[in-house]
CSV table of C-alpha atoms in Angstrom, one decimal:
chain,number,residue,atom,x,y,z
A,1073,UNK,CA,110.1,88.6,99.5
A,1074,UNK,CA,106.5,87.8,98.8
A,1075,UNK,CA,105.9,86.8,102.3
A,1076,UNK,CA,107.7,90.2,103.5
A,1077,UNK,CA,105.5,92.3,101.6
A,1078,UNK,CA,102.4,90.5,102.8
A,1079,UNK,CA,103.2,91.1,106.4
A,1080,UNK,CA,104.9,94.1,106.3
A,1081,UNK,CA,101.9,96.0,104.4
A,1082,UNK,CA,99.2,94.3,106.7
A,1083,UNK,CA,101.1,95.2,109.8
A,1084,UNK,CA,102.1,98.4,108.6
A,1085,UNK,CA,98.6,99.4,107.7
A,1086,UNK,CA,97.2,98.4,110.9
A,1087,UNK,CA,100.1,100.2,112.8
A,1088,UNK,CA,98.6,103.4,111.5
A,1089,UNK,CA,95.4,102.7,113.0
A,1090,UNK,CA,93.7,101.4,110.0
A,1091,UNK,CA,90.4,99.4,110.2
A,1092,UNK,CA,91.5,95.6,109.6
A,1093,UNK,CA,89.0,95.5,106.4
A,1094,UNK,CA,90.8,98.4,104.9
A,1095,UNK,CA,94.4,97.1,106.0
A,1096,UNK,CA,93.6,94.0,104.0
A,1097,UNK,CA,92.8,96.1,100.8
A,1098,UNK,CA,96.0,97.9,101.5
A,1099,UNK,CA,98.0,94.4,101.7
A,1100,UNK,CA,96.1,93.3,98.4
A,1101,UNK,CA,97.3,96.3,96.3
A,1102,UNK,CA,100.7,96.0,97.7
A,1103,UNK,CA,101.0,92.4,96.6
A,1104,UNK,CA,99.6,93.4,93.2
A,1105,UNK,CA,102.2,96.1,92.8
A,1106,UNK,CA,104.8,93.6,93.8
A,1107,UNK,CA,103.9,91.1,91.5
A,1108,UNK,CA,103.5,93.9,88.5
A,1109,UNK,CA,99.8,93.4,87.8
A,1110,UNK,CA,98.0,95.8,89.5
A,1111,UNK,CA,94.5,96.4,88.1
A,1112,UNK,CA,91.5,98.5,90.0
A,1113,UNK,CA,89.4,96.4,87.9
A,1114,UNK,CA,90.4,92.8,89.4
A,1115,UNK,CA,90.7,94.3,92.9
A,1116,UNK,CA,86.8,95.3,92.6
A,1117,UNK,CA,85.7,92.1,90.6
A,1118,UNK,CA,87.5,89.9,93.8
A,1119,UNK,CA,85.7,92.2,96.2
A,1120,UNK,CA,82.2,91.5,94.5
A,1121,UNK,CA,82.8,87.7,94.0
A,1122,UNK,CA,83.7,87.3,97.5
A,1123,UNK,CA,80.4,88.4,99.0
A,1124,UNK,CA,78.4,86.8,96.2
A,1125,UNK,CA,78.2,83.7,97.8
A,1126,UNK,CA,74.9,81.7,98.6
A,1127,UNK,CA,76.1,80.3,102.2
A,1128,UNK,CA,77.3,83.7,103.2
A,1129,UNK,CA,73.3,84.7,103.3
A,1130,UNK,CA,73.2,82.6,106.7
A,1131,UNK,CA,75.2,85.8,108.5
A,1132,UNK,CA,72.8,88.7,108.4
A,1133,UNK,CA,70.0,86.0,109.4
A,1134,UNK,CA,71.7,84.5,112.3
A,1135,UNK,CA,72.5,88.0,113.4
A,1136,UNK,CA,68.9,89.1,113.1
A,1137,UNK,CA,67.9,86.1,114.8
A,1138,UNK,CA,70.2,87.1,117.9
A,1139,UNK,CA,68.7,90.5,118.0
A,1140,UNK,CA,64.9,89.0,117.7
A,1141,UNK,CA,65.8,86.2,120.4
A,1142,UNK,CA,67.1,89.1,122.9
A,1143,UNK,CA,64.5,91.4,122.5
A,1144,UNK,CA,61.6,88.9,122.2
A,1145,UNK,CA,62.5,87.2,125.7
A,1146,UNK,CA,63.9,84.1,124.6
A,1147,UNK,CA,67.4,84.8,126.1
A,1148,UNK,CA,65.7,85.8,129.5
A,1149,UNK,CA,63.4,82.4,129.6
A,1150,UNK,CA,66.7,80.4,128.9
A,1151,UNK,CA,68.4,82.1,132.0
A,1152,UNK,CA,65.2,81.4,133.9
A,1153,UNK,CA,65.3,77.7,133.2
A,1154,UNK,CA,68.8,77.3,133.9
A,1155,UNK,CA,68.5,79.2,137.1
A,1156,UNK,CA,65.6,77.0,138.4
A,1157,UNK,CA,67.4,73.9,137.4
A,1158,UNK,CA,71.1,74.4,139.1
A,1159,UNK,CA,70.8,78.0,140.6
A,1160,UNK,CA,70.0,76.3,144.1
A,1161,UNK,CA,73.3,74.8,144.5
A,1162,UNK,CA,76.5,76.6,145.7
A,1163,UNK,CA,77.9,78.6,143.0
A,1164,UNK,CA,74.6,78.0,140.9
A,1165,UNK,CA,74.3,81.1,139.0
A,1166,UNK,CA,78.0,80.1,137.6
A,1167,UNK,CA,76.4,76.9,136.2
A,1168,UNK,CA,73.3,79.0,135.3
A,1169,UNK,CA,75.8,81.2,133.1
A,1170,UNK,CA,77.5,78.2,131.3
A,1171,UNK,CA,73.7,76.6,130.8
A,1172,UNK,CA,72.7,79.7,129.2
A,1173,UNK,CA,75.6,80.6,127.2
A,1174,UNK,CA,75.6,76.8,125.6
A,1175,UNK,CA,72.0,77.2,124.6
A,1176,UNK,CA,72.1,80.8,123.5
A,1177,UNK,CA,74.9,80.1,121.3
A,1178,UNK,CA,73.2,77.4,119.6
A,1179,UNK,CA,70.6,79.8,118.3
A,1180,UNK,CA,72.6,82.7,117.1
A,1181,UNK,CA,76.3,81.8,116.7
A,1182,UNK,CA,77.6,85.3,117.6
A,1183,UNK,CA,80.3,85.4,120.5
A,1184,UNK,CA,79.8,89.1,121.1
A,1185,UNK,CA,75.9,89.3,120.9
A,1186,UNK,CA,75.6,86.0,122.8
A,1187,UNK,CA,78.2,87.4,125.6
A,1188,UNK,CA,76.4,90.9,126.0
A,1189,UNK,CA,72.8,89.0,126.6
A,1190,UNK,CA,74.1,86.6,129.1
A,1191,UNK,CA,76.1,89.3,130.6
A,1192,UNK,CA,73.5,91.8,131.0
A,1193,UNK,CA,70.8,89.1,132.4
A,1194,UNK,CA,73.4,87.5,135.1
A,1195,UNK,CA,76.0,89.9,136.2
A,1196,UNK,CA,73.3,92.0,138.3
A,1197,UNK,CA,72.1,88.9,139.6
A,1198,UNK,CA,75.4,87.5,140.7
A,1199,UNK,CA,76.8,90.8,142.3
A,1200,UNK,CA,73.4,91.0,144.3
A,1201,UNK,CA,74.1,87.2,145.3
A,1202,UNK,CA,77.4,88.2,146.7
A,1203,UNK,CA,79.6,86.6,144.0
A,1204,UNK,CA,83.1,87.7,143.1
A,1205,UNK,CA,82.0,89.9,140.2
A,1206,UNK,CA,85.5,90.0,138.1
A,1207,UNK,CA,85.4,86.0,138.2
A,1208,UNK,CA,81.8,85.9,137.5
A,1209,UNK,CA,82.6,88.3,134.4
A,1210,UNK,CA,85.6,86.0,133.3
A,1211,UNK,CA,83.4,82.8,133.5
A,1212,UNK,CA,80.6,84.7,131.2
A,1213,UNK,CA,83.3,86.0,128.8
A,1214,UNK,CA,84.5,82.3,128.7
A,1215,UNK,CA,81.1,80.9,128.3
A,1216,UNK,CA,80.6,83.1,125.4
A,1217,UNK,CA,83.2,81.9,123.1
A,1218,UNK,CA,81.5,78.7,122.7
A,1219,UNK,CA,79.3,80.6,120.0
A,1220,UNK,CA,81.9,80.3,117.4
A,1221,UNK,CA,82.3,76.5,117.9
A,1222,UNK,CA,79.1,75.2,118.5
A,1223,UNK,CA,76.2,75.4,115.5
A,1224,UNK,CA,74.9,77.7,114.1
A,1225,UNK,CA,78.4,79.7,114.1
A,1226,UNK,CA,78.8,82.3,111.8
A,1227,UNK,CA,82.9,82.0,112.1
A,1228,UNK,CA,82.4,78.4,110.8
A,1229,UNK,CA,80.2,79.6,107.9
A,1230,UNK,CA,82.8,82.3,106.9
A,1231,UNK,CA,85.7,79.5,107.2
A,1232,UNK,CA,83.6,76.8,105.4
A,1233,UNK,CA,83.0,79.4,102.4
A,1234,UNK,CA,86.8,80.5,102.2
A,1235,UNK,CA,88.0,77.0,102.6
A,1236,UNK,CA,85.3,75.5,100.5
A,1237,UNK,CA,84.2,72.8,102.9
A,1238,UNK,CA,80.4,71.7,103.6
A,1239,UNK,CA,79.3,74.0,106.3
A,1240,UNK,CA,76.6,71.3,107.4
A,1241,UNK,CA,79.5,69.1,108.1
A,1242,UNK,CA,81.7,71.8,110.0
A,1243,UNK,CA,78.2,72.6,111.9
A,1244,UNK,CA,77.7,69.0,113.3
A,1245,UNK,CA,81.5,68.5,113.9
A,1246,UNK,CA,81.7,71.5,116.1
A,1247,UNK,CA,78.6,70.2,118.2
A,1248,UNK,CA,80.5,67.7,120.6
A,1249,UNK,CA,83.5,70.3,121.1
A,1250,UNK,CA,81.3,72.9,121.9
A,1251,UNK,CA,79.5,70.6,124.6
A,1252,UNK,CA,83.0,69.8,126.0
A,1253,UNK,CA,83.9,73.4,126.2
A,1254,UNK,CA,80.7,73.7,128.3
A,1255,UNK,CA,81.7,70.8,130.6
A,1256,UNK,CA,85.4,72.3,130.9
A,1257,UNK,CA,84.2,75.3,132.2
A,1258,UNK,CA,81.5,73.5,134.4
A,1259,UNK,CA,84.3,71.7,136.2
A,1260,UNK,CA,86.6,74.9,136.5
A,1261,UNK,CA,83.9,76.7,138.1
A,1262,UNK,CA,83.2,74.2,140.4
A,1263,UNK,CA,86.8,74.4,141.8
A,1264,UNK,CA,86.3,78.3,141.7
A,1265,UNK,CA,83.0,78.3,143.3
A,1266,UNK,CA,84.8,76.4,146.2
A,1267,UNK,CA,86.2,79.7,147.2
A,1268,UNK,CA,82.9,81.9,146.9
A,1269,UNK,CA,82.3,83.2,150.5
A,1270,UNK,CA,78.7,85.0,151.5
A,1271,UNK,CA,76.8,83.6,148.5
A,1272,UNK,CA,73.3,83.4,148.8
A,1273,UNK,CA,71.8,79.6,148.4
A,1274,UNK,CA,68.3,79.1,148.1
A,1275,UNK,CA,66.2,75.8,148.1
A,1276,UNK,CA,65.1,73.9,145.1
A,1277,UNK,CA,61.8,74.3,143.8
A,1278,UNK,CA,60.0,71.6,141.6
A,1279,UNK,CA,57.4,73.8,141.0
A,1280,UNK,CA,59.6,76.8,140.0
A,1281,UNK,CA,61.6,74.4,137.6
A,1282,UNK,CA,58.5,73.1,136.1
A,1283,UNK,CA,56.8,76.4,135.4
A,1284,UNK,CA,60.1,77.7,134.1
A,1285,UNK,CA,60.2,74.9,131.7
A,1286,UNK,CA,56.4,75.3,130.6
A,1287,UNK,CA,57.5,78.9,130.1
A,1288,UNK,CA,60.7,78.5,128.2
A,1289,UNK,CA,60.0,75.7,126.3
A,1290,UNK,CA,59.5,77.6,123.1
A,1291,UNK,CA,62.9,79.1,123.5
A,1292,UNK,CA,64.6,75.8,124.1
A,1293,UNK,CA,62.9,74.0,121.1
A,1294,UNK,CA,64.6,76.3,118.4
A,1295,UNK,CA,68.4,74.7,118.9
A,1296,UNK,CA,66.7,71.6,118.4
A,1297,UNK,CA,64.9,72.8,115.2
A,1298,UNK,CA,67.9,74.2,114.0
A,1299,UNK,CA,70.4,71.3,114.6
A,1300,UNK,CA,67.7,68.6,113.9
A,1301,UNK,CA,66.5,70.5,110.5
A,1302,UNK,CA,70.4,70.2,109.5
A,1303,UNK,CA,71.0,66.6,110.3
A,1304,UNK,CA,68.2,65.6,108.6
A,1305,UNK,CA,68.5,67.4,105.5
A,1306,UNK,CA,65.6,69.5,105.9
A,1307,UNK,CA,67.3,72.9,105.3
A,1308,UNK,CA,70.6,73.7,104.9
A,1309,UNK,CA,72.6,76.3,107.2
A,1310,UNK,CA,71.2,79.3,105.1
A,1311,UNK,CA,68.0,78.0,105.1
A,1312,UNK,CA,68.2,77.0,109.2
A,1313,UNK,CA,69.1,81.2,109.8
A,1314,UNK,CA,66.0,82.0,107.7
A,1315,UNK,CA,63.9,79.5,109.9
A,1316,UNK,CA,65.6,80.8,113.1
A,1317,UNK,CA,64.6,84.4,112.3
A,1318,UNK,CA,61.0,83.4,111.6
A,1319,UNK,CA,60.7,81.3,114.6
A,1320,UNK,CA,62.2,84.0,117.2
A,1321,UNK,CA,59.8,86.6,115.7
A,1322,UNK,CA,56.8,84.6,115.9
A,1323,UNK,CA,57.7,83.5,119.5
A,1324,UNK,CA,58.8,86.6,120.5
A,1325,UNK,CA,55.9,88.6,119.0
A,1326,UNK,CA,52.8,86.2,119.5
A,1327,UNK,CA,53.9,83.6,122.2
A,1328,UNK,CA,55.7,86.1,124.6
A,1329,UNK,CA,54.6,89.0,123.3
A,1330,UNK,CA,57.8,91.1,124.4
A,1331,UNK,CA,58.7,92.0,121.0
A,1332,UNK,CA,57.2,95.3,120.0
A,1333,UNK,CA,57.0,95.9,116.4
A,1334,UNK,CA,58.4,99.8,116.8
A,1335,UNK,CA,61.6,98.0,117.7
A,1336,UNK,CA,61.5,95.9,114.4
A,1337,UNK,CA,63.3,98.5,112.4
A,1338,UNK,CA,65.9,99.3,115.1
A,1339,UNK,CA,66.7,95.5,115.6
A,1340,UNK,CA,66.9,95.1,111.5
A,1341,UNK,CA,69.3,98.0,111.3
A,1342,UNK,CA,71.5,96.6,114.4
A,1343,UNK,CA,72.1,93.3,112.5
A,1344,UNK,CA,72.4,94.9,109.4
A,1345,UNK,CA,75.5,97.0,110.5
A,1346,UNK,CA,77.1,94.0,112.3
A,1347,UNK,CA,76.5,91.8,109.1
A,1348,UNK,CA,78.0,94.5,106.9
A,1349,UNK,CA,81.3,94.6,109.0
A,1350,UNK,CA,81.6,91.0,108.7
A,1351,UNK,CA,80.6,90.9,105.0
A,1352,UNK,CA,83.2,93.6,103.9
A,1353,UNK,CA,85.8,91.9,105.8
A,1354,UNK,CA,85.2,88.9,103.8
A,1355,UNK,CA,85.1,91.0,100.8
A,1356,UNK,CA,88.4,92.5,101.5
A,1357,UNK,CA,90.1,89.5,102.9
A,1358,UNK,CA,89.4,87.5,99.6
A,1359,UNK,CA,91.3,90.0,97.4
A,1360,UNK,CA,94.0,89.0,99.6
A,1361,UNK,CA,93.2,85.5,99.3
A,1362,UNK,CA,93.2,85.7,95.7
A,1363,UNK,CA,96.5,87.4,95.8
A,1364,UNK,CA,98.0,84.9,98.1
A,1365,UNK,CA,97.2,82.1,95.8
A,1366,UNK,CA,98.7,83.8,92.7
A,1367,UNK,CA,102.1,84.7,95.0
A,1368,UNK,CA,102.5,81.1,95.9
A,1369,UNK,CA,102.7,82.1,99.3
A,1370,UNK,CA,100.7,78.8,100.4
A,1371,UNK,CA,103.8,76.6,99.0
A,1372,UNK,CA,106.4,79.0,100.7
A,1373,UNK,CA,104.4,78.2,104.0
A,1374,UNK,CA,104.4,74.7,103.2
A,1375,UNK,CA,108.5,74.6,102.9
A,1376,UNK,CA,108.6,76.2,106.2
A,1377,UNK,CA,106.4,73.6,107.8
A,1378,UNK,CA,107.7,70.7,105.6
A,1379,UNK,CA,109.7,69.1,108.6
A,1380,UNK,CA,106.2,68.7,110.2
A,1381,UNK,CA,104.2,67.4,107.5
A,1382,UNK,CA,104.9,63.7,108.3
A,1383,UNK,CA,103.8,64.3,111.9
A,1384,UNK,CA,100.0,65.1,111.9
A,1385,UNK,CA,99.9,65.6,115.7
A,1386,UNK,CA,103.2,67.9,115.8
A,1387,UNK,CA,102.2,69.8,112.6
A,1388,UNK,CA,98.7,70.4,114.3
A,1389,UNK,CA,100.8,71.6,117.5
A,1390,UNK,CA,102.9,74.0,115.7
A,1391,UNK,CA,100.0,75.4,113.9
A,1392,UNK,CA,97.8,75.9,116.9
A,1393,UNK,CA,100.7,77.6,118.7
A,1394,UNK,CA,100.7,80.0,115.9
A,1395,UNK,CA,97.1,80.9,115.5
A,1396,UNK,CA,97.4,81.5,119.3
A,1397,UNK,CA,100.1,84.1,118.9
A,1398,UNK,CA,98.2,85.7,116.0
A,1399,UNK,CA,95.1,85.6,117.8
A,1400,UNK,CA,96.5,87.9,120.5
A,1401,UNK,CA,96.9,90.7,117.9
A,1402,UNK,CA,93.9,90.1,115.7
A,1403,UNK,CA,90.2,89.5,116.4
A,1404,UNK,CA,88.5,86.1,115.1
A,1405,UNK,CA,87.6,87.3,111.9
A,1406,UNK,CA,90.4,88.7,110.4
A,1407,UNK,CA,92.7,85.9,111.5
A,1408,UNK,CA,90.3,83.4,109.8
A,1409,UNK,CA,90.2,85.1,106.4
A,1410,UNK,CA,93.8,85.7,106.3
A,1411,UNK,CA,95.5,82.4,107.6
A,1412,UNK,CA,92.8,79.9,106.1
A,1413,UNK,CA,93.9,80.5,102.5
A,1414,UNK,CA,97.5,80.0,103.5
A,1415,UNK,CA,97.3,76.9,105.9
A,1416,UNK,CA,94.7,74.8,104.1
A,1417,UNK,CA,96.9,73.8,101.3
A,1418,UNK,CA,99.5,72.4,104.2
A,1419,UNK,CA,96.5,70.6,106.0
A,1420,UNK,CA,95.6,68.9,102.6
A,1421,UNK,CA,99.2,68.0,102.0
A,1422,UNK,CA,99.7,66.5,105.3
A,1423,UNK,CA,96.2,64.4,104.9
A,1424,UNK,CA,94.7,66.1,107.9
A,1425,UNK,CA,90.9,66.0,107.9
A,1426,UNK,CA,89.9,69.4,107.0
A,1427,UNK,CA,86.6,69.3,108.9
A,1428,UNK,CA,88.4,68.4,111.8
A,1429,UNK,CA,91.3,71.3,111.5
A,1430,UNK,CA,88.4,73.6,110.6
A,1431,UNK,CA,86.7,73.1,114.3
A,1432,UNK,CA,90.3,73.2,115.7
A,1433,UNK,CA,90.9,76.5,113.9
A,1434,UNK,CA,87.8,78.2,114.9
A,1435,UNK,CA,88.3,77.1,118.4
A,1436,UNK,CA,91.7,78.2,118.7
A,1437,UNK,CA,90.5,81.8,117.1
A,1438,UNK,CA,87.4,81.8,119.6
A,1439,UNK,CA,90.2,81.2,122.5
A,1440,UNK,CA,91.7,84.6,121.1
A,1441,UNK,CA,88.7,86.3,121.9
A,1442,UNK,CA,89.8,86.1,125.6
A,1443,UNK,CA,93.6,87.0,125.3
A,1444,UNK,CA,94.5,90.6,125.6
A,1445,UNK,CA,95.3,93.1,123.9
A,1446,UNK,CA,92.5,92.8,121.5
A,1447,UNK,CA,89.8,90.2,123.4
A,1448,UNK,CA,86.7,91.6,122.1
A,1449,UNK,CA,84.7,89.6,124.2
A,1450,UNK,CA,86.6,90.8,127.6
A,1451,UNK,CA,85.7,94.3,126.5
A,1452,UNK,CA,82.2,93.2,125.8
A,1453,UNK,CA,81.9,92.1,129.6
A,1454,UNK,CA,83.5,94.7,131.0
A,1455,UNK,CA,81.3,97.3,129.4
A,1456,UNK,CA,78.2,95.3,130.2
A,1457,UNK,CA,79.2,94.8,133.9
A,1458,UNK,CA,80.9,98.0,134.8
A,1459,UNK,CA,84.0,96.2,136.0
A,1460,UNK,CA,87.5,97.4,134.6
A,1461,UNK,CA,89.2,95.3,131.8
A,1462,UNK,CA,92.1,94.4,134.1
A,1463,UNK,CA,89.7,92.7,136.6
A,1464,UNK,CA,88.0,90.8,133.8
A,1465,UNK,CA,91.4,89.8,132.6
A,1466,UNK,CA,92.3,88.4,136.0
A,1467,UNK,CA,88.8,86.7,136.2
A,1468,UNK,CA,89.2,85.1,132.9
A,1469,UNK,CA,92.4,83.4,133.5
A,1470,UNK,CA,91.6,79.9,135.1
A,1471,UNK,CA,89.0,79.6,132.5
A,1472,UNK,CA,91.4,80.6,129.4
A,1473,UNK,CA,93.9,77.9,130.9
A,1474,UNK,CA,91.1,75.1,131.0
A,1475,UNK,CA,89.9,75.7,127.2
A,1476,UNK,CA,93.5,75.8,126.0
A,1477,UNK,CA,94.2,72.7,127.9
A,1478,UNK,CA,91.2,71.0,126.2
A,1479,UNK,CA,92.0,72.5,122.7
A,1480,UNK,CA,95.7,70.7,122.8
A,1481,UNK,CA,94.1,67.7,124.2
A,1482,UNK,CA,91.9,67.7,120.7
A,1483,UNK,CA,95.3,67.8,119.3
A,1484,UNK,CA,96.6,64.8,120.8
A,1485,UNK,CA,93.3,62.9,120.6
A,1486,UNK,CA,91.6,64.1,117.5
A,1487,UNK,CA,89.1,61.4,117.5
A,1488,UNK,CA,87.5,63.2,120.2
A,1489,UNK,CA,86.4,65.2,117.3
A,1490,UNK,CA,86.1,63.2,114.2
A,1491,UNK,CA,84.3,60.2,115.9
A,1492,UNK,CA,81.2,62.0,117.3
A,1493,UNK,CA,81.4,63.9,114.0
A,1494,UNK,CA,81.2,60.8,111.9
A,1495,UNK,CA,78.0,59.6,114.0
A,1496,UNK,CA,76.2,62.7,113.1
A,1497,UNK,CA,76.9,62.8,109.3
């Protein structure tokens, strides 16, 4: 009955068009009434305690770093370096999109912001060069979901806080899967690029590459600073976010001189709006998470999954399928916030490495950003590229299928994540 109240109240509130954060609060109130301990003071206290968490400070700082990076010319120079490196081969701008998406993702960690930046820069170039625009838009959308997996990922920060797992370990464990996602997209694009016709191909210029590298070196160094600093214990993930903000501001303002001071309040406000949405979601979800624990829902879910607990691979397969289904209806962050407190006790009981599960869980939810009807990243690309959502959905299918196949490969061979992660710890 408790599970029914939880699901019915959440889905019922969403069906009335209520924003997910408020739907989570309604769900929390419904559970409190069902359990007979409704108290507004407990509600408020759990919301405040939910966001009163030091690691969550990384969220607004990484959001601001992304805004400064785009406005200061760092993103544009990353694209120029990638274009000079591989833009001369057939389908070269597709490879440029993948490289740019991966490097930009390793700076800001926001799928929506990264996708919008890469799409705004590359879609006009690909349209002018004669590429199939819906397929190009699908590729850029697929490249954008590398951001929640590769460090520094905002989604991983939130998961780490809710699951009480080391964010640094999660960050380092996400590095290799993020690179594998980029390589998978590269292989898929290579197959798709064979069908491209009338695509402009230019000759390679060593001088052009040298100039692009010289101009873009400041932008390319930032991911190394962030990841290297965390790896060698120079700073925590939260401190890394502050370093990223300072670095992006200094380079954009004093090196590239594209960051205009009058725009600074606008960029701070934009980052604040996005961050407030995420943090309010966290606050609302942690009310439900506390009540989920009080109502013993994890134990009830454990009983449902009991037949699979003795087989880790089968259990992971069942959970991944479940998350895929949920991901078609919910966005990434709500899914992470709702399902983490339910699934983590099952993961611990089965003896699955929680860091490995965290990376897999975030990757699965990131793939959900490409699946209709929600498909947040699809909507961002459609709006940026002036292509209908239906066309973007058609263009993204080859990349969506290849990334899903990679995820299930990680289910079958968890060593592909755990072994490289052990090298970096």
